[in-house]
mmCIF file of C-alpha atoms in Angstrom:
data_model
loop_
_atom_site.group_PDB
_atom_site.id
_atom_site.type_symbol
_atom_site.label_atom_id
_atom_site.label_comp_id
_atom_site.label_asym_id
_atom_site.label_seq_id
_atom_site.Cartn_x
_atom_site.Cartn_y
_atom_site.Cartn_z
ATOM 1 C CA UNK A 212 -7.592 -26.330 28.576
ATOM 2 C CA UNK A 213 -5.132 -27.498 26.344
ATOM 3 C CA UNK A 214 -7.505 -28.657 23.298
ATOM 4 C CA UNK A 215 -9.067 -25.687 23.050
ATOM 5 C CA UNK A 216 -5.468 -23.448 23.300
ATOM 6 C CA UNK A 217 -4.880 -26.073 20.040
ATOM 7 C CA UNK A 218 -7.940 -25.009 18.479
ATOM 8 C CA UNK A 219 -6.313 -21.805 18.286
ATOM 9 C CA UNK A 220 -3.220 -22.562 16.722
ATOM 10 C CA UNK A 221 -1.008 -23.401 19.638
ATOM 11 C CA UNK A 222 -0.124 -19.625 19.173
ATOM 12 C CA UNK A 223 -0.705 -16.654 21.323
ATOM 13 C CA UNK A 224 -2.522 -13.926 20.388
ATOM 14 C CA UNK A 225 -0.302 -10.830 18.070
ATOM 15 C CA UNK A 226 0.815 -8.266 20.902
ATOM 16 C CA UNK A 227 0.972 -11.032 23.988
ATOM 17 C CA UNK A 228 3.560 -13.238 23.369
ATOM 18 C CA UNK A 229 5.428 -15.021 20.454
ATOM 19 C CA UNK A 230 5.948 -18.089 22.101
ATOM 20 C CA UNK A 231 3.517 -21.027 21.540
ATOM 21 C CA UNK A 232 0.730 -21.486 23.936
ATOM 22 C CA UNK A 233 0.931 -24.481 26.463
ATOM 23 C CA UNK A 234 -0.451 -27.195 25.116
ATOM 24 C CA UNK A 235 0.032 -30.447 27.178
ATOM 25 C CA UNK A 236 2.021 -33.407 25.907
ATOM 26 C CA UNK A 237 -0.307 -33.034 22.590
ATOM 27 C CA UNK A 238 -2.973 -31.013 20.877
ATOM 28 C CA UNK A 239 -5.569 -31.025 17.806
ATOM 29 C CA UNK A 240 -6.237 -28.153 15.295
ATOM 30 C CA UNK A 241 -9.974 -29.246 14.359
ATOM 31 C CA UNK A 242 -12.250 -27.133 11.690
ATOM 32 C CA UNK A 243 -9.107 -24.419 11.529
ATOM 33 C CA UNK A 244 -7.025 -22.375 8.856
ATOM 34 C CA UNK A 245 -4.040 -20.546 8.964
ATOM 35 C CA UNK A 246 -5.635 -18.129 6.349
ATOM 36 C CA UNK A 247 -8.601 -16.989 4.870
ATOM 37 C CA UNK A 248 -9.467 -17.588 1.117
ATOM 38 C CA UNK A 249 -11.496 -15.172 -0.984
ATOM 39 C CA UNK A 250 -14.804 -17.576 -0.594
ATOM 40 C CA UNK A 251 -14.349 -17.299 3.199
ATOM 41 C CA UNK A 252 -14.000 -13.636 3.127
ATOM 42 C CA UNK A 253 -16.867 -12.969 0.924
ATOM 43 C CA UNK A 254 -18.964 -14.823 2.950
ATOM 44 C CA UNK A 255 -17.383 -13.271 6.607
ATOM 45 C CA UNK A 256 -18.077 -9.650 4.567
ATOM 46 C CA UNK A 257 -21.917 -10.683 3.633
ATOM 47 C CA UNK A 258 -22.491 -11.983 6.896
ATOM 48 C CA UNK A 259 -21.193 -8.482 9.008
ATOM 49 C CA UNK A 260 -23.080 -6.358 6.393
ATOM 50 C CA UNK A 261 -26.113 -8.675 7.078
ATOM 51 C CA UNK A 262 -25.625 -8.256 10.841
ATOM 52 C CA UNK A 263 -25.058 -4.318 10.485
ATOM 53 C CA UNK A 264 -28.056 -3.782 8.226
ATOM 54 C CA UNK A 265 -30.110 -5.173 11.204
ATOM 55 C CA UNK A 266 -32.599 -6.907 8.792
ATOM 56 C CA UNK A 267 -33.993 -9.836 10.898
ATOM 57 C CA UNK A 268 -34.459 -13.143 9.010
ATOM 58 C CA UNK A 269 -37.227 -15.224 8.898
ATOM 59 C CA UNK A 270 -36.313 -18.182 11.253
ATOM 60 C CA UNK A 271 -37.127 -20.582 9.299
ATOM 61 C CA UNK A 272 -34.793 -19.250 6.686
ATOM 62 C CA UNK A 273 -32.282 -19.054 8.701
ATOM 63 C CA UNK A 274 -32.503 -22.416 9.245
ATOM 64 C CA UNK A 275 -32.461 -23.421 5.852
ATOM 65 C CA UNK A 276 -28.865 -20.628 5.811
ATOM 66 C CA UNK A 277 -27.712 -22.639 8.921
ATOM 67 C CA UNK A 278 -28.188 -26.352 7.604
ATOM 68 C CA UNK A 279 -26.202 -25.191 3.968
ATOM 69 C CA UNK A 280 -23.809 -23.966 5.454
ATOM 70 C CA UNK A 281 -22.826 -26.534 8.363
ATOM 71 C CA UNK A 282 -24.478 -30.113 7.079
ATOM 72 C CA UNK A 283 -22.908 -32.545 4.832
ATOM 73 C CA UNK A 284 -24.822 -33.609 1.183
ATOM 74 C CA UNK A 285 -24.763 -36.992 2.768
ATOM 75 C CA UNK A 286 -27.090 -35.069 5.936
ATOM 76 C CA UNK A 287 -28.719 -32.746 3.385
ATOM 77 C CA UNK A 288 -30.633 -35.745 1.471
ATOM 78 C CA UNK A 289 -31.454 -38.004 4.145
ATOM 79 C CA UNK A 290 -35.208 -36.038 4.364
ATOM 80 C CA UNK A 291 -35.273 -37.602 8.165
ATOM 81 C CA UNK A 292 -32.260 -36.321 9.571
ATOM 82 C CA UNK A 293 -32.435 -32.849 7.753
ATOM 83 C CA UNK A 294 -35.777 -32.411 9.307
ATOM 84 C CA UNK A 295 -34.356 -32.810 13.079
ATOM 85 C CA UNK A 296 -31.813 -30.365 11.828
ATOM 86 C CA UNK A 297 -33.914 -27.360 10.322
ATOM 87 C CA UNK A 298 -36.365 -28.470 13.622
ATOM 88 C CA UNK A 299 -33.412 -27.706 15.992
ATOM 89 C CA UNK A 300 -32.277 -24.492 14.052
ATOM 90 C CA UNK A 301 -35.599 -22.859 13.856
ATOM 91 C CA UNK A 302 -35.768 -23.581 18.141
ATOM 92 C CA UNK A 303 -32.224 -22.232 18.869
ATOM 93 C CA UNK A 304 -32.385 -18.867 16.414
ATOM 94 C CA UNK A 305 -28.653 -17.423 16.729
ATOM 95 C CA UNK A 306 -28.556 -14.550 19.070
ATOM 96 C CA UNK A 307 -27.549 -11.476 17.487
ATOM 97 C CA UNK A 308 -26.188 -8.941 20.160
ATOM 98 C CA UNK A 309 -23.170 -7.114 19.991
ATOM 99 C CA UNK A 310 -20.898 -9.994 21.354
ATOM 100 C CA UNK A 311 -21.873 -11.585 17.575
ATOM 101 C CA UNK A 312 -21.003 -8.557 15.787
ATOM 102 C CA UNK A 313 -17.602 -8.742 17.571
ATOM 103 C CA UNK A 314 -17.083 -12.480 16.832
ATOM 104 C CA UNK A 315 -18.031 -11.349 12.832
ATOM 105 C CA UNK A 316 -14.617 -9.633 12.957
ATOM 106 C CA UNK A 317 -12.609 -12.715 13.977
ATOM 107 C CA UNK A 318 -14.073 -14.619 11.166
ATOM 108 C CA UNK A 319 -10.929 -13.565 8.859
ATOM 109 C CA UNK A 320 -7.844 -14.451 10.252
ATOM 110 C CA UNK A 321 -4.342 -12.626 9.442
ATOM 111 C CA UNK A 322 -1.851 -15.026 8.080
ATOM 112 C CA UNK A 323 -1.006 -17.458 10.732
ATOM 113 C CA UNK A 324 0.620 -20.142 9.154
ATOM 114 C CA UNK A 325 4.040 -18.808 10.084
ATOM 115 C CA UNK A 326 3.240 -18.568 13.474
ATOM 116 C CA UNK A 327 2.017 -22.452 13.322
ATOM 117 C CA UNK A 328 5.795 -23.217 12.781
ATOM 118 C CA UNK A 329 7.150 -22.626 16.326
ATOM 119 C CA UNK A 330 4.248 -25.074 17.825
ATOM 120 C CA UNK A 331 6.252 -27.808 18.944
ATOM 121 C CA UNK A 332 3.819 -30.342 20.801
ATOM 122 C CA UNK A 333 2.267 -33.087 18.426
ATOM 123 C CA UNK A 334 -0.591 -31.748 17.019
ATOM 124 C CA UNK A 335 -3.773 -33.352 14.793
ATOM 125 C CA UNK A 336 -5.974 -31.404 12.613
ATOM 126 C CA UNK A 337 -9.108 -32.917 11.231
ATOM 127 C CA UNK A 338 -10.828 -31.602 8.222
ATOM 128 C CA UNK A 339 -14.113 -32.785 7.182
ATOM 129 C CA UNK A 340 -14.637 -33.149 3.399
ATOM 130 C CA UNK A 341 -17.515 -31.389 3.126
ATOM 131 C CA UNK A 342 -16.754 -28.803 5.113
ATOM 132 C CA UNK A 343 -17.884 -25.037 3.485
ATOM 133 C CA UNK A 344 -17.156 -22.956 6.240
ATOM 134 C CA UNK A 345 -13.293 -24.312 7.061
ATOM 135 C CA UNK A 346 -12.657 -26.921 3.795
ATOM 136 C CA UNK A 347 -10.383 -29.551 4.311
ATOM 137 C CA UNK A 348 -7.870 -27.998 1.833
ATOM 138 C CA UNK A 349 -7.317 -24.993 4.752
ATOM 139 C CA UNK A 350 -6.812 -27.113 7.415
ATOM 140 C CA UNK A 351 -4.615 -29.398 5.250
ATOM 141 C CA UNK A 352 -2.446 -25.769 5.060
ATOM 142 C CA UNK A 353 -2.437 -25.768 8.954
ATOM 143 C CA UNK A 354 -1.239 -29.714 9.629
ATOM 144 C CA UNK A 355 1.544 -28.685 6.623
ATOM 145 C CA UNK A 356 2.429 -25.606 8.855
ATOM 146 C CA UNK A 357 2.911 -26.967 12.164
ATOM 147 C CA UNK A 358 5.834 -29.200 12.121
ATOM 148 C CA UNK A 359 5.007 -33.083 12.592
ATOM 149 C CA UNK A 360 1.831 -32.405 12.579
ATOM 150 C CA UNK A 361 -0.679 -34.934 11.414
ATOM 151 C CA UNK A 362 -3.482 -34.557 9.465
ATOM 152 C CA UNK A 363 -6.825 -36.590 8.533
ATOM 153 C CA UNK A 364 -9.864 -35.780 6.774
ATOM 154 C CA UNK A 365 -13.334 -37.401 7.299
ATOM 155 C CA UNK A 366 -15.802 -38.482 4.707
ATOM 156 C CA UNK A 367 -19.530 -37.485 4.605
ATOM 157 C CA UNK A 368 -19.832 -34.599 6.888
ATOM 158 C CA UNK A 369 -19.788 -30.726 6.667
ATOM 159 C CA UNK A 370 -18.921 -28.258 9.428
ATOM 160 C CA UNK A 371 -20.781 -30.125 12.035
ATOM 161 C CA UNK A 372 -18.757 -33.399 11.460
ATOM 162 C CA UNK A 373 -19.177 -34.146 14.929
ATOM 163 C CA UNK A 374 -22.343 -34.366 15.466
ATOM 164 C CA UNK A 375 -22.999 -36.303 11.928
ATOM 165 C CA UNK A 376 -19.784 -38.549 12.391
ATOM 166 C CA UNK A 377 -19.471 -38.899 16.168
ATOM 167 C CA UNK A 378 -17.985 -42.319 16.208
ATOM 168 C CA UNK A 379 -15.517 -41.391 13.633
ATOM 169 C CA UNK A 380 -14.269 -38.267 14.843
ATOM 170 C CA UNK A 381 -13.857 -40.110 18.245
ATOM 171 C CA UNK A 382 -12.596 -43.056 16.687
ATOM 172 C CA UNK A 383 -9.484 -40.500 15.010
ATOM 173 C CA UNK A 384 -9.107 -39.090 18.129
ATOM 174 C CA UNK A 385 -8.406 -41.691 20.527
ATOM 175 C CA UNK A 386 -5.958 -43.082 17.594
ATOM 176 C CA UNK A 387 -4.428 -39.734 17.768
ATOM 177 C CA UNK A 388 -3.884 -40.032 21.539
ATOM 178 C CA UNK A 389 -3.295 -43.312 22.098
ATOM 179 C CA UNK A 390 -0.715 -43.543 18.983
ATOM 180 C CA UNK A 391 0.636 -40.357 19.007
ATOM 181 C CA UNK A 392 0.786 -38.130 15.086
ATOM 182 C CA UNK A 393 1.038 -41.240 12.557
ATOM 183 C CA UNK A 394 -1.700 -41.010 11.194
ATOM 184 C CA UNK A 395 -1.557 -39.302 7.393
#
């Protein structure tokens, strides 16, 4: 599927192959970073020690963890729409098998910027300005990598900017496609 190969960095896994993954005729980098930044590892570090402790959370506080760290401000104070959103956490708790404990340790990626530089397909990456979990200023590092690339950051939304910008995100998207990388 090429989007999802994009997702990825265009890039093969370290140890397979150093050419760039097939993309198709174009590809996005959504919510991703070339590196991780000291905030990021702190948090990937809490969240395995969390996981290894085997202390289970309250669901409802997980919720509350869950909404933090994925929602906007704009989301977060709109007492209607924050409700739906702690609602839906607290009825789809994350699992927490060992296929999680495995994902924990892909949370920190190795320097990958360099590798961004052989992609050679047009690429968009899409930050989301209120992103905590991959900010805007670490995907801005991966359009900057990838040569060509374009990038574009949307307003009022956190980690799960599509979901609480749908028409936006789309509306970049299909702009993307149907234009090609010129947008900035």
């Amino acid at each position: 599927m090429p989007v999802r190969r994009c997702l990825h960095g265009g890039v093969r896994r370290p140890g397979t192959d150093a050419r760039p993954a097939p993309t198709g005729p174009a590809g996005r980098a959504d919510g991703h970073r070339g590196r991780t930044d000291a905030l990021r590892a702190a948090m990937a570090e809490a969240e395995r020690a969390l996981h290894d402790s085997e202390v289970e959370l309250p669901t409802a506080y997980f919720a509350w963890i869950r909404a933090l760290q994925n929602l906007s401000p704009a989301t977060l104070d709109d007492d209607r729409q924050v409700q739906d959103w702690l609602d839906l956490f607290e009825f789809s708790p994350q699992p927490q098998g060992p296929g999680v404990r495995a994902q924990l340790d892909l949370q920190v990626p190795e320097g990958r910027l360099a590798a961004y530089r052989a992609i050679d397909v047009p690429c968009l990456v899409i930050g989301f300005a209120d992103d905590v979990l991959l900010p805007p200023h670490l995907g801005r590092e991966v359009a900057d990598a990838i040569p060509g690339a374009a990038y574009q950051e949307i307003k009022g939304c956190g980690h799960y900017g599509y979901l609480e910008r749908p028409d936006e995100v789309n509306r970049v998207l299909l702009d993307f496609f149907r234009d090609g990388p010129t947008i900035v």
